[in-house]
Structure formats: structure tokens, C-alpha cells
Amino acid sequence: MKIEVFLRQCFLSPNASLPNRHRPKWFDKVEIFRNLKSTIDPKVANLNIVYDEHFGPIGDTFLDSEENVEIINCGNEAGSFLATLDIIESRNYDDDTIIYFLEDDYLHKEGWCDVLLEAFNLPIQYVSLYDHLDKYIDSGYNDLVSKIFVTDTCHWRTTPSTCNTYAGRMGQFRQDMHIHRHFSAASPDGISMDHAKFVELGRNGRTLVTSIPGYSTHVDHLQSPTVDWEFVQLKT
């Protein structure tokens, strides 16, 4: 199996200043991108960059010398996700190809590519490497019940939803494309309705798992627990 990573990058996106985006003081998109480049395993994963130039040309950013870049002009998260779906559908990937949708504010631990591949030996359809902190501290999840799996490297838990950074096989995306599109196209504010999307996928018999501990984190106030992510950023 091969992983095709689709990194959606918008250097000046207003999403960075949303009320629910409380960033740590060490948050730095350049360093996060450097972390991705240093931890991705080119033997099993290809990096594709989707750059939204709505807020400025790529030549003004740290991406100006990068290869495999698709330029879009959307101006919001939902639009950029839909444009990324268009790009993926235009390519003739095999059904077994793993598509990893990645937003531009996620750090990764070394070895994440192999861990992601391990997950697809489980009886699941979708995977995230982000171990959501809210599932442990939010009272709304007090009664959450998860099934636990184990692979060679780590444990996995079923979870009702994740953010718009996740992976699945291309064949599965083809089956579920109407759902993935709907919860971005129907957004009233330009931000994909991630939770509702995965709830709907669950209603359709799809299983989502996240790694325990996280091999990735959203760099906000709900980082994957038990990992010093500032140190991860510094050392990679």
C-alpha cells in the first residue's frame, strides 16, 4: 500500500485566529511543515501540497520552491477541502491507495507512516493519528464506549469523530464521496462540519479509529496527551 498525503496549506488563513484556536506559544507553521518533511517516509508516502492562494501567492511563502503543488483559490476551509477532493478524484489512484487528508497545523512523531499503514490491517475504514484530548476531559464524552484494537506498534480506539485530518483507502472514499462532499458543501460558515460527517459515516457502518497514544496532534489547546509536542517539534 502507498500513502498519498494531501497537505492543505494556507499560510495566512483566518482559521488560525478562530475563537476555538488557542495555540501554544511555540506554534509555528514553518516548523510544523519542516516536521512533516523530516518525518515522512518517501518509501511509502508521497507528499502532495494543495495551496490556497486566496490570501497571497505561494511565492511569498516558505512553499515557493516545493514540488508537487496544486494551486487553488477558495478562501475558506470547506472550499479548499472540496477542491482537494476534486484533485484526488481526477487522479487514477488504485482502490488500495491510502489517501491522507492533512491540515497545515498538525505535528507528527517519527514512524507515523508505518503506524498509519498498520491501522489498515484492522477491520476499520477511516483512521486518524490524533488522540483527541477532549475525549478524556469533556463531560459530553463521560459515557463514551470504545472498542480497543492493537497492532505491532500501538493501540487504537474507535471514536465517533475526528477533525478534517484523516485517512482512508481510495476505494472507500469513492463509496462515501457523497458524504465527504456534503458536509463541506452544506457548511453555513465555510468550515467543514467534521463531527456531523463522521457521525453520518458511522450511521452508514463505517468505523473510525485513532491511535493511542497519538502519533500526530492538532497544535491547539487539545493536543494528544502523554507526548511533549514542543519537544517533538524541536527535535524534528
PDB file of C-alpha atoms in Angstrom:
ATOM      1  CA  MET A   1       0.000   0.000   0.000  1.00  0.00           C
ATOM      2  CA  LYS A   2       1.105   3.545  -0.749  1.00  0.00           C
ATOM      3  CA  ILE A   3       0.135   6.667   1.179  1.00  0.00           C
ATOM      4  CA  GLU A   4      -0.747   9.800  -0.771  1.00  0.00           C
ATOM      5  CA  VAL A   5      -0.597  12.746   1.622  1.00  0.00           C
ATOM      6  CA  PHE A   6      -2.623  15.796   0.626  1.00  0.00           C
ATOM      7  CA  LEU A   7      -1.466  18.719   2.725  1.00  0.00           C
ATOM      8  CA  ARG A   8      -3.831  21.679   2.540  1.00  0.00           C
ATOM      9  CA  GLN A   9      -1.779  24.771   3.182  1.00  0.00           C
ATOM     10  CA  CYS A  10      -2.923  28.354   3.570  1.00  0.00           C
ATOM     11  CA  PHE A  11      -0.228  30.400   5.239  1.00  0.00           C
ATOM     12  CA  LEU A  12      -2.452  33.381   6.101  1.00  0.00           C
ATOM     13  CA  SER A  13      -5.744  31.566   6.682  1.00  0.00           C
ATOM     14  CA  PRO A  14      -8.137  33.388   9.044  1.00  0.00           C
ATOM     15  CA  ASN A  15      -8.911  29.977  10.566  1.00  0.00           C
ATOM     16  CA  ALA A  16      -5.735  30.428  12.605  1.00  0.00           C
ATOM     17  CA  SER A  17      -7.442  33.166  14.643  1.00  0.00           C
ATOM     18  CA  LEU A  18     -10.806  31.475  15.257  1.00  0.00           C
ATOM     19  CA  PRO A  19     -12.080  31.712  18.863  1.00  0.00           C
ATOM     20  CA  ASN A  20     -11.531  27.977  19.443  1.00  0.00           C
ATOM     21  CA  ARG A  21      -7.939  28.037  18.154  1.00  0.00           C
ATOM     22  CA  HIS A  22      -5.890  28.615  21.309  1.00  0.00           C
ATOM     23  CA  ARG A  23      -2.374  27.998  20.049  1.00  0.00           C
ATOM     24  CA  PRO A  24       0.649  27.218  22.233  1.00  0.00           C
ATOM     25  CA  LYS A  25       3.262  29.955  22.259  1.00  0.00           C
ATOM     26  CA  TRP A  26       5.617  27.764  20.220  1.00  0.00           C
ATOM     27  CA  PHE A  27       3.126  27.287  17.352  1.00  0.00           C
ATOM     28  CA  ASP A  28       4.888  27.891  14.034  1.00  0.00           C
ATOM     29  CA  LYS A  29       3.609  26.729  10.633  1.00  0.00           C
ATOM     30  CA  VAL A  30       7.082  26.760   9.136  1.00  0.00           C
ATOM     31  CA  GLU A  31       8.371  24.432  11.854  1.00  0.00           C
ATOM     32  CA  ILE A  32       5.296  22.220  11.505  1.00  0.00           C
ATOM     33  CA  PHE A  33       5.968  21.880   7.785  1.00  0.00           C
ATOM     34  CA  ARG A  34       9.611  21.094   8.486  1.00  0.00           C
ATOM     35  CA  ASN A  35       8.466  18.409  10.934  1.00  0.00           C
ATOM     36  CA  LEU A  36       6.317  16.827   8.226  1.00  0.00           C
ATOM     37  CA  LYS A  37       9.134  16.826   5.685  1.00  0.00           C
ATOM     38  CA  SER A  38      11.552  15.247   8.167  1.00  0.00           C
ATOM     39  CA  THR A  39       9.185  12.518   9.409  1.00  0.00           C
ATOM     40  CA  ILE A  40       7.503  11.419   6.179  1.00  0.00           C
ATOM     41  CA  ASP A  41       8.934   8.186   4.769  1.00  0.00           C
ATOM     42  CA  PRO A  42       9.344   8.604   0.995  1.00  0.00           C
ATOM     43  CA  LYS A  43       9.494   4.830   0.549  1.00  0.00           C
ATOM     44  CA  VAL A  44       5.820   4.523   1.466  1.00  0.00           C
ATOM     45  CA  ALA A  45       4.371   8.044   1.204  1.00  0.00           C
ATOM     46  CA  ASN A  46       4.153  10.822  -1.387  1.00  0.00           C
ATOM     47  CA  LEU A  47       3.610  14.437  -0.349  1.00  0.00           C
ATOM     48  CA  ASN A  48       1.143  16.484  -2.395  1.00  0.00           C
ATOM     49  CA  ILE A  49       0.603  20.127  -1.417  1.00  0.00           C
ATOM     50  CA  VAL A  50      -2.635  21.982  -2.090  1.00  0.00           C
ATOM     51  CA  TYR A  51      -2.026  25.701  -1.627  1.00  0.00           C
ATOM     52  CA  ASP A  52      -4.886  28.192  -1.336  1.00  0.00           C
ATOM     53  CA  GLU A  53      -3.578  31.422  -2.826  1.00  0.00           C
ATOM     54  CA  HIS A  54      -6.678  33.431  -1.876  1.00  0.00           C
ATOM     55  CA  PHE A  55      -4.736  35.310   0.813  1.00  0.00           C
ATOM     56  CA  GLY A  56      -1.463  35.608  -1.072  1.00  0.00           C
ATOM     57  CA  PRO A  57       0.713  33.991  -3.758  1.00  0.00           C
ATOM     58  CA  ILE A  58       2.784  30.954  -2.961  1.00  0.00           C
ATOM     59  CA  GLY A  59       5.907  32.859  -3.992  1.00  0.00           C
ATOM     60  CA  ASP A  60       5.600  34.916  -0.812  1.00  0.00           C
ATOM     61  CA  THR A  61       5.679  31.822   1.406  1.00  0.00           C
ATOM     62  CA  PHE A  62       8.092  29.121   2.511  1.00  0.00           C
ATOM     63  CA  LEU A  63       6.496  26.812  -0.083  1.00  0.00           C
ATOM     64  CA  ASP A  64       7.713  28.647  -3.171  1.00  0.00           C
ATOM     65  CA  SER A  65      10.393  26.059  -4.025  1.00  0.00           C
ATOM     66  CA  GLU A  66       8.318  22.975  -3.197  1.00  0.00           C
ATOM     67  CA  GLU A  67       7.352  20.395  -5.820  1.00  0.00           C
ATOM     68  CA  ASN A  68       4.021  18.617  -6.329  1.00  0.00           C
ATOM     69  CA  VAL A  69       1.955  21.714  -5.572  1.00  0.00           C
ATOM     70  CA  GLU A  70      -1.603  22.305  -6.778  1.00  0.00           C
ATOM     71  CA  ILE A  71      -2.762  25.939  -6.600  1.00  0.00           C
ATOM     72  CA  ILE A  72      -6.380  26.635  -5.687  1.00  0.00           C
ATOM     73  CA  ASN A  73      -8.237  29.846  -4.834  1.00  0.00           C
ATOM     74  CA  CYS A  74     -11.022  29.267  -2.323  1.00  0.00           C
ATOM     75  CA  GLY A  75     -10.609  31.452   0.750  1.00  0.00           C
ATOM     76  CA  ASN A  76     -12.190  29.081   3.254  1.00  0.00           C
ATOM     77  CA  GLU A  77     -11.612  25.632   4.702  1.00  0.00           C
ATOM     78  CA  ALA A  78     -14.686  23.933   3.253  1.00  0.00           C
ATOM     79  CA  GLY A  79     -13.944  25.196  -0.238  1.00  0.00           C
ATOM     80  CA  SER A  80     -10.335  24.070  -0.077  1.00  0.00           C
ATOM     81  CA  PHE A  81     -11.394  20.596   1.077  1.00  0.00           C
ATOM     82  CA  LEU A  82     -13.850  20.294  -1.815  1.00  0.00           C
ATOM     83  CA  ALA A  83     -11.138  21.428  -4.238  1.00  0.00           C
ATOM     84  CA  THR A  84      -8.817  18.792  -2.799  1.00  0.00           C
ATOM     85  CA  LEU A  85     -11.483  16.138  -3.352  1.00  0.00           C
ATOM     86  CA  ASP A  86     -11.683  17.297  -6.983  1.00  0.00           C
ATOM     87  CA  ILE A  87      -7.930  16.862  -7.360  1.00  0.00           C
ATOM     88  CA  ILE A  88      -7.963  13.388  -5.845  1.00  0.00           C
ATOM     89  CA  GLU A  89     -10.890  12.246  -7.977  1.00  0.00           C
ATOM     90  CA  SER A  90      -9.088  13.450 -11.110  1.00  0.00           C
ATOM     91  CA  ARG A  91      -6.223  11.039 -10.443  1.00  0.00           C
ATOM     92  CA  ASN A  92      -6.461   7.343 -11.161  1.00  0.00           C
ATOM     93  CA  TYR A  93      -5.431   6.002  -7.789  1.00  0.00           C
ATOM     94  CA  ASP A  94      -5.911   2.304  -7.108  1.00  0.00           C
ATOM     95  CA  ASP A  95      -8.633   1.430  -4.618  1.00  0.00           C
ATOM     96  CA  ASP A  96      -5.979   0.299  -2.102  1.00  0.00           C
ATOM     97  CA  THR A  97      -4.126   3.620  -2.162  1.00  0.00           C
ATOM     98  CA  ILE A  98      -4.330   5.328   1.223  1.00  0.00           C
ATOM     99  CA  ILE A  99      -5.357   8.969   0.986  1.00  0.00           C
ATOM    100  CA  TYR A 100      -4.290  11.065   3.975  1.00  0.00           C
ATOM    101  CA  PHE A 101      -6.003  14.441   4.197  1.00  0.00           C
ATOM    102  CA  LEU A 102      -3.762  16.690   6.276  1.00  0.00           C
ATOM    103  CA  GLU A 103      -4.357  20.221   7.521  1.00  0.00           C
ATOM    104  CA  ASP A 104      -1.405  22.554   7.963  1.00  0.00           C
ATOM    105  CA  ASP A 105      -1.345  22.671  11.772  1.00  0.00           C
ATOM    106  CA  TYR A 106      -0.533  19.053  12.680  1.00  0.00           C
ATOM    107  CA  LEU A 107       2.734  17.727  14.095  1.00  0.00           C
ATOM    108  CA  HIS A 108       3.836  14.106  13.634  1.00  0.00           C
ATOM    109  CA  LYS A 109       6.078  11.751  15.564  1.00  0.00           C
ATOM    110  CA  GLU A 110       8.757   9.782  13.767  1.00  0.00           C
ATOM    111  CA  GLY A 111       7.468   6.493  12.397  1.00  0.00           C
ATOM    112  CA  TRP A 112       3.951   7.741  11.742  1.00  0.00           C
ATOM    113  CA  CYS A 113       3.844   6.385   8.187  1.00  0.00           C
ATOM    114  CA  ASP A 114       4.364   2.795   9.335  1.00  0.00           C
ATOM    115  CA  VAL A 115       1.851   3.246  12.142  1.00  0.00           C
ATOM    116  CA  LEU A 116      -0.746   4.554   9.701  1.00  0.00           C
ATOM    117  CA  LEU A 117      -0.187   1.545   7.446  1.00  0.00           C
ATOM    118  CA  GLU A 118      -0.625  -0.793  10.423  1.00  0.00           C
ATOM    119  CA  ALA A 119      -4.099   0.594  11.075  1.00  0.00           C
ATOM    120  CA  PHE A 120      -5.337  -0.604   7.710  1.00  0.00           C
ATOM    121  CA  ASN A 121      -4.820  -4.210   8.789  1.00  0.00           C
ATOM    122  CA  LEU A 122      -7.716  -3.667  11.204  1.00  0.00           C
ATOM    123  CA  PRO A 123     -11.429  -4.074  10.364  1.00  0.00           C
ATOM    124  CA  ILE A 124     -11.909  -0.317  10.011  1.00  0.00           C
ATOM    125  CA  GLN A 125     -12.493   2.224   7.251  1.00  0.00           C
ATOM    126  CA  TYR A 126     -11.026   5.525   8.494  1.00  0.00           C
ATOM    127  CA  VAL A 127      -8.004   6.444  10.615  1.00  0.00           C
ATOM    128  CA  SER A 128      -6.654   9.449  12.475  1.00  0.00           C
ATOM    129  CA  LEU A 129      -3.305   9.611  14.261  1.00  0.00           C
ATOM    130  CA  TYR A 130      -4.641  12.360  16.552  1.00  0.00           C
ATOM    131  CA  ASP A 131      -5.632  11.113  20.026  1.00  0.00           C
ATOM    132  CA  HIS A 132      -8.253  13.747  20.846  1.00  0.00           C
ATOM    133  CA  LEU A 133      -7.812  15.164  24.348  1.00  0.00           C
ATOM    134  CA  ASP A 134     -11.474  16.173  24.505  1.00  0.00           C
ATOM    135  CA  LYS A 135     -12.491  12.504  24.569  1.00  0.00           C
ATOM    136  CA  TYR A 136     -10.826  12.289  28.006  1.00  0.00           C
ATOM    137  CA  ILE A 137     -11.792  15.628  29.610  1.00  0.00           C
ATOM    138  CA  ASP A 138     -15.080  16.737  28.028  1.00  0.00           C
ATOM    139  CA  SER A 139     -18.095  15.757  30.150  1.00  0.00           C
ATOM    140  CA  GLY A 140     -20.036  15.164  26.954  1.00  0.00           C
ATOM    141  CA  TYR A 141     -17.950  12.011  26.481  1.00  0.00           C
ATOM    142  CA  ASN A 142     -18.382  10.594  30.011  1.00  0.00           C
ATOM    143  CA  ASP A 143     -20.395   7.685  28.627  1.00  0.00           C
ATOM    144  CA  LEU A 144     -18.296   7.142  25.509  1.00  0.00           C
ATOM    145  CA  VAL A 145     -17.586   3.466  24.894  1.00  0.00           C
ATOM    146  CA  SER A 146     -14.739   2.493  22.567  1.00  0.00           C
ATOM    147  CA  LYS A 147     -13.523  -0.799  21.161  1.00  0.00           C
ATOM    148  CA  ILE A 148      -9.768  -1.215  21.560  1.00  0.00           C
ATOM    149  CA  PHE A 149      -7.550  -2.777  18.901  1.00  0.00           C
ATOM    150  CA  VAL A 150      -3.820  -3.459  18.959  1.00  0.00           C
ATOM    151  CA  THR A 151      -1.224  -3.532  16.191  1.00  0.00           C
ATOM    152  CA  ASP A 152       2.539  -4.059  16.367  1.00  0.00           C
ATOM    153  CA  THR A 153       3.277  -0.503  17.490  1.00  0.00           C
ATOM    154  CA  CYS A 154       0.322   0.839  19.444  1.00  0.00           C
ATOM    155  CA  HIS A 155      -3.295   0.532  20.492  1.00  0.00           C
ATOM    156  CA  TRP A 156      -6.273   2.011  18.671  1.00  0.00           C
ATOM    157  CA  ARG A 157      -9.688   3.108  19.865  1.00  0.00           C
ATOM    158  CA  THR A 158     -12.895   3.552  17.960  1.00  0.00           C
ATOM    159  CA  THR A 159     -14.176   7.105  18.173  1.00  0.00           C
ATOM    160  CA  PRO A 160     -17.287   8.867  16.889  1.00  0.00           C
ATOM    161  CA  SER A 161     -15.497  11.668  15.055  1.00  0.00           C
ATOM    162  CA  THR A 162     -12.278  13.485  14.294  1.00  0.00           C
ATOM    163  CA  CYS A 163     -11.148  16.668  12.570  1.00  0.00           C
ATOM    164  CA  ASN A 164     -10.650  17.051   8.822  1.00  0.00           C
ATOM    165  CA  THR A 165      -7.242  15.396   9.048  1.00  0.00           C
ATOM    166  CA  TYR A 166      -7.750  11.669   8.495  1.00  0.00           C
ATOM    167  CA  ALA A 167      -7.006   8.777   6.155  1.00  0.00           C
ATOM    168  CA  GLY A 168      -8.873   6.104   4.234  1.00  0.00           C
ATOM    169  CA  ARG A 169      -8.470   3.864   1.226  1.00  0.00           C
ATOM    170  CA  MET A 170      -9.319   5.427  -2.124  1.00  0.00           C
ATOM    171  CA  GLY A 171     -11.934   2.767  -2.786  1.00  0.00           C
ATOM    172  CA  GLN A 172     -13.684   3.689   0.452  1.00  0.00           C
ATOM    173  CA  PHE A 173     -13.635   7.371  -0.448  1.00  0.00           C
ATOM    174  CA  ARG A 174     -15.219   6.530  -3.788  1.00  0.00           C
ATOM    175  CA  GLN A 175     -18.050   4.735  -1.994  1.00  0.00           C
ATOM    176  CA  ASP A 176     -18.580   7.535   0.523  1.00  0.00           C
ATOM    177  CA  MET A 177     -17.744  10.567  -1.617  1.00  0.00           C
ATOM    178  CA  HIS A 178     -21.266  11.999  -1.408  1.00  0.00           C
ATOM    179  CA  ILE A 179     -20.954  12.166   2.377  1.00  0.00           C
ATOM    180  CA  HIS A 180     -17.479  13.700   2.363  1.00  0.00           C
ATOM    181  CA  ARG A 181     -18.646  16.350  -0.088  1.00  0.00           C
ATOM    182  CA  HIS A 182     -21.988  17.130   1.536  1.00  0.00           C
ATOM    183  CA  PHE A 183     -20.640  18.142   4.945  1.00  0.00           C
ATOM    184  CA  SER A 184     -18.335  20.704   3.363  1.00  0.00           C
ATOM    185  CA  ALA A 185     -20.645  21.938   0.589  1.00  0.00           C
ATOM    186  CA  ALA A 186     -23.526  22.455   3.055  1.00  0.00           C
ATOM    187  CA  SER A 187     -21.423  24.374   5.574  1.00  0.00           C
ATOM    188  CA  PRO A 188     -23.014  27.731   6.503  1.00  0.00           C
ATOM    189  CA  ASP A 189     -19.720  29.355   7.507  1.00  0.00           C
ATOM    190  CA  GLY A 190     -17.054  27.923   5.190  1.00  0.00           C
ATOM    191  CA  ILE A 191     -15.802  25.399   7.764  1.00  0.00           C
ATOM    192  CA  SER A 192     -16.457  21.702   7.138  1.00  0.00           C
ATOM    193  CA  MET A 193     -18.840  20.018   9.575  1.00  0.00           C
ATOM    194  CA  ASP A 194     -16.365  17.335  10.606  1.00  0.00           C
ATOM    195  CA  HIS A 195     -18.224  15.901  13.593  1.00  0.00           C
ATOM    196  CA  ALA A 196     -21.512  15.591  11.706  1.00  0.00           C
ATOM    197  CA  LYS A 197     -19.691  13.981   8.780  1.00  0.00           C
ATOM    198  CA  PHE A 198     -18.212  11.199  10.852  1.00  0.00           C
ATOM    199  CA  VAL A 199     -21.446  10.646  12.741  1.00  0.00           C
ATOM    200  CA  GLU A 200     -23.135  10.120   9.364  1.00  0.00           C
ATOM    201  CA  LEU A 201     -20.352   7.800   8.230  1.00  0.00           C
ATOM    202  CA  GLY A 202     -20.858   5.826  11.446  1.00  0.00           C
ATOM    203  CA  ARG A 203     -24.566   5.536  10.707  1.00  0.00           C
ATOM    204  CA  ASN A 204     -23.540   4.002   7.395  1.00  0.00           C
ATOM    205  CA  GLY A 205     -21.459   1.319   9.096  1.00  0.00           C
ATOM    206  CA  ARG A 206     -18.038   2.969   8.821  1.00  0.00           C
ATOM    207  CA  THR A 207     -15.567   2.625  11.691  1.00  0.00           C
ATOM    208  CA  LEU A 208     -13.075   5.355  12.622  1.00  0.00           C
ATOM    209  CA  VAL A 209     -10.090   4.710  14.898  1.00  0.00           C
ATOM    210  CA  THR A 210      -7.433   6.907  16.457  1.00  0.00           C
ATOM    211  CA  SER A 211      -4.054   5.775  17.748  1.00  0.00           C
ATOM    212  CA  ILE A 212      -3.217   5.524  21.455  1.00  0.00           C
ATOM    213  CA  PRO A 213      -1.002   7.370  22.092  1.00  0.00           C
ATOM    214  CA  GLY A 214      -1.291   9.874  19.289  1.00  0.00           C
ATOM    215  CA  TYR A 215       1.303   9.801  16.539  1.00  0.00           C
ATOM    216  CA  SER A 216       0.094  13.232  15.491  1.00  0.00           C
ATOM    217  CA  THR A 217      -1.539  16.204  17.145  1.00  0.00           C
ATOM    218  CA  HIS A 218      -3.583  19.208  16.242  1.00  0.00           C
ATOM    219  CA  VAL A 219      -1.447  22.068  17.534  1.00  0.00           C
ATOM    220  CA  ASP A 220      -4.037  23.844  19.635  1.00  0.00           C
ATOM    221  CA  HIS A 221      -5.186  23.600  23.271  1.00  0.00           C
ATOM    222  CA  LEU A 222      -6.336  19.972  22.863  1.00  0.00           C
ATOM    223  CA  GLN A 223      -3.071  18.265  21.944  1.00  0.00           C
ATOM    224  CA  SER A 224      -2.734  14.476  22.001  1.00  0.00           C
ATOM    225  CA  PRO A 225      -1.912  13.575  25.634  1.00  0.00           C
ATOM    226  CA  THR A 226       1.243  11.949  27.106  1.00  0.00           C
ATOM    227  CA  VAL A 227       3.525  13.454  24.442  1.00  0.00           C
ATOM    228  CA  ASP A 228       5.702  16.580  24.735  1.00  0.00           C
ATOM    229  CA  TRP A 229       4.807  18.044  21.357  1.00  0.00           C
ATOM    230  CA  GLU A 230       7.010  21.101  21.733  1.00  0.00           C
ATOM    231  CA  PHE A 231       9.958  18.718  22.073  1.00  0.00           C
ATOM    232  CA  VAL A 232       8.763  16.748  19.031  1.00  0.00           C
ATOM    233  CA  GLN A 233       8.766  19.956  17.000  1.00  0.00           C
ATOM    234  CA  LEU A 234      12.217  20.941  18.238  1.00  0.00           C
ATOM    235  CA  LYS A 235      13.887  17.580  17.614  1.00  0.00           C
ATOM    236  CA  THR A 236      12.450  17.042  14.123  1.00  0.00           C
TER     237      THR A 236
END
